[in-house]
JSON list of C-alpha atoms in Angstrom, two decimals:
[
{"chain": "T", "resi": 1, "resn": "VAL", "atom": "CA", "xyz": [-49.60, 0.44, 23.07]},
{"chain": "T", "resi": 2, "resn": "THR", "atom": "CA", "xyz": [-50.28, 2.04, 20.09]},
{"chain": "T", "resi": 3, "resn": "CYS", "atom": "CA", "xyz": [-54.34, 2.86, 20.90]},
{"chain": "T", "resi": 4, "resn": "LEU", "atom": "CA", "xyz": [-52.65, 4.74, 24.08]},
{"chain": "T", "resi": 5, "resn": "ALA", "atom": "CA", "xyz": [-49.27, 6.45, 22.91]},
{"chain": "T", "resi": 6, "resn": "THR", "atom": "CA", "xyz": [-52.55, 7.81, 20.20]},
{"chain": "T", "resi": 7, "resn": "VAL", "atom": "CA", "xyz": [-54.67, 9.26, 22.87]},
{"chain": "T", "resi": 8, "resn": "ARG", "atom": "CA", "xyz": [-52.27, 10.42, 24.76]},
{"chain": "T", "resi": 9, "resn": "MET", "atom": "CA", "xyz": [-51.18, 12.14, 21.42]},
{"chain": "T", "resi": 10, "resn": "MET", "atom": "CA", "xyz": [-54.92, 13.54, 20.97]},
{"chain": "T", "resi": 11, "resn": "THR", "atom": "CA", "xyz": [-54.75, 14.68, 24.35]},
{"chain": "T", "resi": 12, "resn": "PRO", "atom": "CA", "xyz": [-54.30, 18.32, 25.32]},
{"chain": "T", "resi": 13, "resn": "ARG", "atom": "CA", "xyz": [-50.88, 18.33, 26.89]},
{"chain": "T", "resi": 14, "resn": "PHE", "atom": "CA", "xyz": [-52.54, 21.24, 29.76]},
{"chain": "T", "resi": 15, "resn": "SER", "atom": "CA", "xyz": [-54.45, 18.73, 30.83]},
{"chain": "T", "resi": 16, "resn": "PRO", "atom": "CA", "xyz": [-53.06, 17.16, 34.96]},
{"chain": "T", "resi": 17, "resn": "LEU", "atom": "CA", "xyz": [-54.41, 14.17, 34.24]},
{"chain": "T", "resi": 18, "resn": "ALA", "atom": "CA", "xyz": [-52.85, 13.53, 30.79]},
{"chain": "T", "resi": 19, "resn": "ARG", "atom": "CA", "xyz": [-49.33, 13.90, 32.31]},
{"chain": "T", "resi": 20, "resn": "ARG", "atom": "CA", "xyz": [-50.10, 11.39, 34.59]},
{"chain": "T", "resi": 21, "resn": "GLY", "atom": "CA", "xyz": [-51.31, 8.72, 31.24]},
{"chain": "T", "resi": 22, "resn": "ILE", "atom": "CA", "xyz": [-55.18, 9.16, 32.46]},
{"chain": "T", "resi": 23, "resn": "ILE", "atom": "CA", "xyz": [-57.44, 8.56, 30.41]},
{"chain": "T", "resi": 24, "resn": "THR", "atom": "CA", "xyz": [-60.00, 11.63, 29.68]},
{"chain": "T", "resi": 25, "resn": "GLY", "atom": "CA", "xyz": [-61.10, 10.83, 26.29]},
{"chain": "T", "resi": 26, "resn": "PRO", "atom": "CA", "xyz": [-61.19, 14.01, 23.14]},
{"chain": "T", "resi": 27, "resn": "ARG", "atom": "CA", "xyz": [-62.69, 17.62, 24.05]},
{"chain": "T", "resi": 28, "resn": "PHE", "atom": "CA", "xyz": [-65.64, 17.80, 21.77]},
{"chain": "T", "resi": 29, "resn": "THR", "atom": "CA", "xyz": [-66.88, 21.52, 21.23]},
{"chain": "T", "resi": 30, "resn": "PRO", "atom": "CA", "xyz": [-70.74, 21.53, 22.78]},
{"chain": "T", "resi": 31, "resn": "ILE", "atom": "CA", "xyz": [-72.39, 21.26, 19.09]},
{"chain": "T", "resi": 32, "resn": "VAL", "atom": "CA", "xyz": [-70.85, 18.44, 18.61]},
{"chain": "T", "resi": 33, "resn": "GLN", "atom": "CA", "xyz": [-71.64, 17.24, 22.10]},
{"chain": "T", "resi": 34, "resn": "ALA", "atom": "CA", "xyz": [-75.08, 18.00, 21.03]},
{"chain": "T", "resi": 35, "resn": "LEU", "atom": "CA", "xyz": [-75.25, 15.59, 18.38]},
{"chain": "T", "resi": 36, "resn": "PRO", "atom": "CA", "xyz": [-76.65, 12.27, 18.45]},
{"chain": "T", "resi": 37, "resn": "SER", "atom": "CA", "xyz": [-74.11, 9.50, 18.45]},
{"chain": "T", "resi": 38, "resn": "ILE", "atom": "CA", "xyz": [-75.93, 7.46, 15.59]},
{"chain": "T", "resi": 39, "resn": "VAL", "atom": "CA", "xyz": [-77.98, 9.04, 13.48]},
{"chain": "T", "resi": 40, "resn": "PRO", "atom": "CA", "xyz": [-79.62, 5.62, 11.37]},
{"chain": "T", "resi": 41, "resn": "PHE", "atom": "CA", "xyz": [-80.40, 6.07, 7.39]},
{"chain": "T", "resi": 42, "resn": "VAL", "atom": "CA", "xyz": [-83.36, 5.40, 5.56]},
{"chain": "T", "resi": 43, "resn": "ALA", "atom": "CA", "xyz": [-83.17, 4.42, 1.77]},
{"chain": "T", "resi": 44, "resn": "PRO", "atom": "CA", "xyz": [-85.87, 6.13, -0.13]},
{"chain": "T", "resi": 45, "resn": "ASP", "atom": "CA", "xyz": [-87.21, 3.28, -0.90]},
{"chain": "T", "resi": 46, "resn": "GLU", "atom": "CA", "xyz": [-87.75, 1.84, 2.80]},
{"chain": "T", "resi": 47, "resn": "ILE", "atom": "CA", "xyz": [-89.21, 6.11, 2.89]},
{"chain": "T", "resi": 48, "resn": "GLU", "atom": "CA", "xyz": [-91.47, 5.37, -0.21]},
{"chain": "T", "resi": 49, "resn": "ARG", "atom": "CA", "xyz": [-92.85, 2.44, 0.72]},
{"chain": "T", "resi": 50, "resn": "SER", "atom": "CA", "xyz": [-93.72, 3.71, 4.37]},
{"chain": "T", "resi": 51, "resn": "ARG", "atom": "CA", "xyz": [-95.59, 6.30, 2.59]},
{"chain": "T", "resi": 52, "resn": "GLY", "atom": "CA", "xyz": [-96.77, 4.97, -0.28]},
{"chain": "T", "resi": 53, "resn": "ARG", "atom": "CA", "xyz": [-95.52, 6.32, -2.65]},
{"chain": "T", "resi": 54, "resn": "ARG", "atom": "CA", "xyz": [-93.08, 7.58, -4.55]},
{"chain": "T", "resi": 55, "resn": "PHE", "atom": "CA", "xyz": [-91.34, 11.00, -4.17]},
{"chain": "T", "resi": 56, "resn": "ALA", "atom": "CA", "xyz": [-91.48, 12.68, -7.57]},
{"chain": "T", "resi": 57, "resn": "VAL", "atom": "CA", "xyz": [-87.70, 13.76, -7.03]},
{"chain": "T", "resi": 58, "resn": "ARG", "atom": "CA", "xyz": [-85.44, 12.04, -5.10]},
{"chain": "T", "resi": 59, "resn": "LEU", "atom": "CA", "xyz": [-82.34, 14.62, -4.81]},
{"chain": "T", "resi": 60, "resn": "GLY", "atom": "CA", "xyz": [-81.76, 13.74, -1.16]},
{"chain": "T", "resi": 61, "resn": "ALA", "atom": "CA", "xyz": [-80.45, 10.03, -2.01]},
{"chain": "T", "resi": 62, "resn": "ASN", "atom": "CA", "xyz": [-78.19, 12.51, -4.57]},
{"chain": "T", "resi": 63, "resn": "GLU", "atom": "CA", "xyz": [-79.51, 10.14, -7.33]},
{"chain": "T", "resi": 64, "resn": "LEU", "atom": "CA", "xyz": [-80.31, 11.59, -10.94]},
{"chain": "T", "resi": 65, "resn": "THR", "atom": "CA", "xyz": [-83.57, 11.27, -12.59]},
{"chain": "T", "resi": 66, "resn": "PHE", "atom": "CA", "xyz": [-83.13, 12.13, -16.15]},
{"chain": "T", "resi": 67, "resn": "GLY", "atom": "CA", "xyz": [-80.30, 8.78, -15.25]},
{"chain": "T", "resi": 68, "resn": "PRO", "atom": "CA", "xyz": [-76.70, 8.66, -16.21]},
{"chain": "T", "resi": 69, "resn": "SER", "atom": "CA", "xyz": [-74.94, 10.45, -19.73]},
{"chain": "T", "resi": 70, "resn": "GLU", "atom": "CA", "xyz": [-74.65, 8.06, -22.95]},
{"chain": "T", "resi": 71, "resn": "LYS", "atom": "CA", "xyz": [-71.02, 9.66, -22.04]},
{"chain": "T", "resi": 72, "resn": "ALA", "atom": "CA", "xyz": [-70.43, 8.06, -18.49]},
{"chain": "T", "resi": 73, "resn": "VAL", "atom": "CA", "xyz": [-72.03, 4.74, -19.97]},
{"chain": "T", "resi": 74, "resn": "ARG", "atom": "CA", "xyz": [-69.59, 4.62, -22.48]},
{"chain": "T", "resi": 75, "resn": "ALA", "atom": "CA", "xyz": [-66.87, 5.03, -19.76]},
{"chain": "T", "resi": 76, "resn": "MET", "atom": "CA", "xyz": [-68.10, 2.07, -17.27]},
{"chain": "T", "resi": 77, "resn": "ALA", "atom": "CA", "xyz": [-68.96, 0.09, -20.42]},
{"chain": "T", "resi": 78, "resn": "GLU", "atom": "CA", "xyz": [-64.92, 0.96, -20.99]},
{"chain": "T", "resi": 79, "resn": "ALA", "atom": "CA", "xyz": [-63.79, 1.04, -17.30]},
{"chain": "T", "resi": 80, "resn": "SER", "atom": "CA", "xyz": [-65.89, -2.78, -17.27]},
{"chain": "T", "resi": 81, "resn": "SER", "atom": "CA", "xyz": [-63.36, -4.79, -18.37]},
{"chain": "T", "resi": 82, "resn": "SER", "atom": "CA", "xyz": [-60.51, -3.64, -15.37]},
{"chain": "T", "resi": 83, "resn": "ALA", "atom": "CA", "xyz": [-62.84, -3.97, -12.31]},
{"chain": "T", "resi": 84, "resn": "TRP", "atom": "CA", "xyz": [-61.97, -7.11, -11.53]},
{"chain": "T", "resi": 85, "resn": "MET", "atom": "CA", "xyz": [-59.03, -4.96, -9.57]},
{"chain": "T", "resi": 86, "resn": "TYR", "atom": "CA", "xyz": [-58.70, -3.51, -6.70]},
{"chain": "T", "resi": 87, "resn": "GLY", "atom": "CA", "xyz": [-58.68, 0.07, -6.60]},
{"chain": "T", "resi": 88, "resn": "ASP", "atom": "CA", "xyz": [-55.87, 2.27, -5.83]},
{"chain": "T", "resi": 89, "resn": "PRO", "atom": "CA", "xyz": [-56.22, 3.22, -2.32]},
{"chain": "T", "resi": 90, "resn": "LYS", "atom": "CA", "xyz": [-54.73, 6.38, -2.26]},
{"chain": "T", "resi": 91, "resn": "SER", "atom": "CA", "xyz": [-56.75, 7.69, -5.69]},
{"chain": "T", "resi": 92, "resn": "TYR", "atom": "CA", "xyz": [-53.41, 8.57, -7.23]},
{"chain": "T", "resi": 93, "resn": "GLU", "atom": "CA", "xyz": [-54.57, 9.84, -10.94]},
{"chain": "T", "resi": 94, "resn": "LEU", "atom": "CA", "xyz": [-58.26, 10.99, -9.19]},
{"chain": "T", "resi": 95, "resn": "ARG", "atom": "CA", "xyz": [-55.92, 13.59, -7.05]},
{"chain": "T", "resi": 96, "resn": "ALA", "atom": "CA", "xyz": [-53.13, 14.52, -9.34]},
{"chain": "T", "resi": 97, "resn": "ALA", "atom": "CA", "xyz": [-56.05, 15.45, -12.25]},
{"chain": "T", "resi": 98, "resn": "LEU", "atom": "CA", "xyz": [-57.98, 17.09, -10.16]},
{"chain": "T", "resi": 99, "resn": "ALA", "atom": "CA", "xyz": [-54.97, 19.25, -7.81]},
{"chain": "T", "resi": 100, "resn": "ASP", "atom": "CA", "xyz": [-54.04, 19.91, -11.66]},
{"chain": "T", "resi": 101, "resn": "GLN", "atom": "CA", "xyz": [-57.72, 20.99, -12.58]},
{"chain": "T", "resi": 102, "resn": "HIS", "atom": "CA", "xyz": [-57.73, 23.52, -9.38]},
{"chain": "T", "resi": 103, "resn": "GLY", "atom": "CA", "xyz": [-54.05, 24.28, -9.28]},
{"chain": "T", "resi": 104, "resn": "VAL", "atom": "CA", "xyz": [-53.46, 23.27, -5.50]},
{"chain": "T", "resi": 105, "resn": "ASP", "atom": "CA", "xyz": [-51.13, 20.06, -4.60]},
{"chain": "T", "resi": 106, "resn": "PRO", "atom": "CA", "xyz": [-52.57, 16.53, -4.96]},
{"chain": "T", "resi": 107, "resn": "LEU", "atom": "CA", "xyz": [-51.27, 16.34, -0.89]},
{"chain": "T", "resi": 108, "resn": "ASN", "atom": "CA", "xyz": [-54.76, 19.30, -0.90]},
{"chain": "T", "resi": 109, "resn": "ILE", "atom": "CA", "xyz": [-57.25, 16.79, -2.41]},
{"chain": "T", "resi": 110, "resn": "VAL", "atom": "CA", "xyz": [-58.79, 14.22, -0.46]},
{"chain": "T", "resi": 111, "resn": "VAL", "atom": "CA", "xyz": [-61.09, 11.57, -1.75]},
{"chain": "T", "resi": 112, "resn": "GLY", "atom": "CA", "xyz": [-63.52, 9.09, -0.09]},
{"chain": "T", "resi": 113, "resn": "GLU", "atom": "CA", "xyz": [-66.89, 7.08, -0.45]},
{"chain": "T", "resi": 114, "resn": "GLY", "atom": "CA", "xyz": [-68.65, 9.90, 1.11]},
{"chain": "T", "resi": 115, "resn": "VAL", "atom": "CA", "xyz": [-68.60, 12.27, 4.18]},
{"chain": "T", "resi": 116, "resn": "ASP", "atom": "CA", "xyz": [-69.64, 9.29, 6.76]},
{"chain": "T", "resi": 117, "resn": "GLY", "atom": "CA", "xyz": [-66.22, 7.76, 4.69]},
{"chain": "T", "resi": 118, "resn": "LEU", "atom": "CA", "xyz": [-63.74, 11.45, 5.25]},
{"chain": "T", "resi": 119, "resn": "LEU", "atom": "CA", "xyz": [-65.09, 11.68, 8.80]}
]
């Protein structure tokens, strides 16, 4: 019942099928419809092995070639003592700090594990 109610909420009200409770699915723009349903991630290490050589710079993997800064290493070492605890799933303190930094409401800040998770 919950799923059907959710789909009904997502289906445009003007659809005659939606009024009769028939699920027609979401309507996407032609650009979204043209996207492949799945684009598998290929790890940079796997690409390097298949090419037989390393990348000069791994920008696509968002990796810093210089390694972490000393300040980041110290912060990770300090945080390691509480790494056994679950993190705050709503990232309250981080969102509050970012909101304060940018002069916006914390409700306008979204924190996630990357673009795939946020989508």
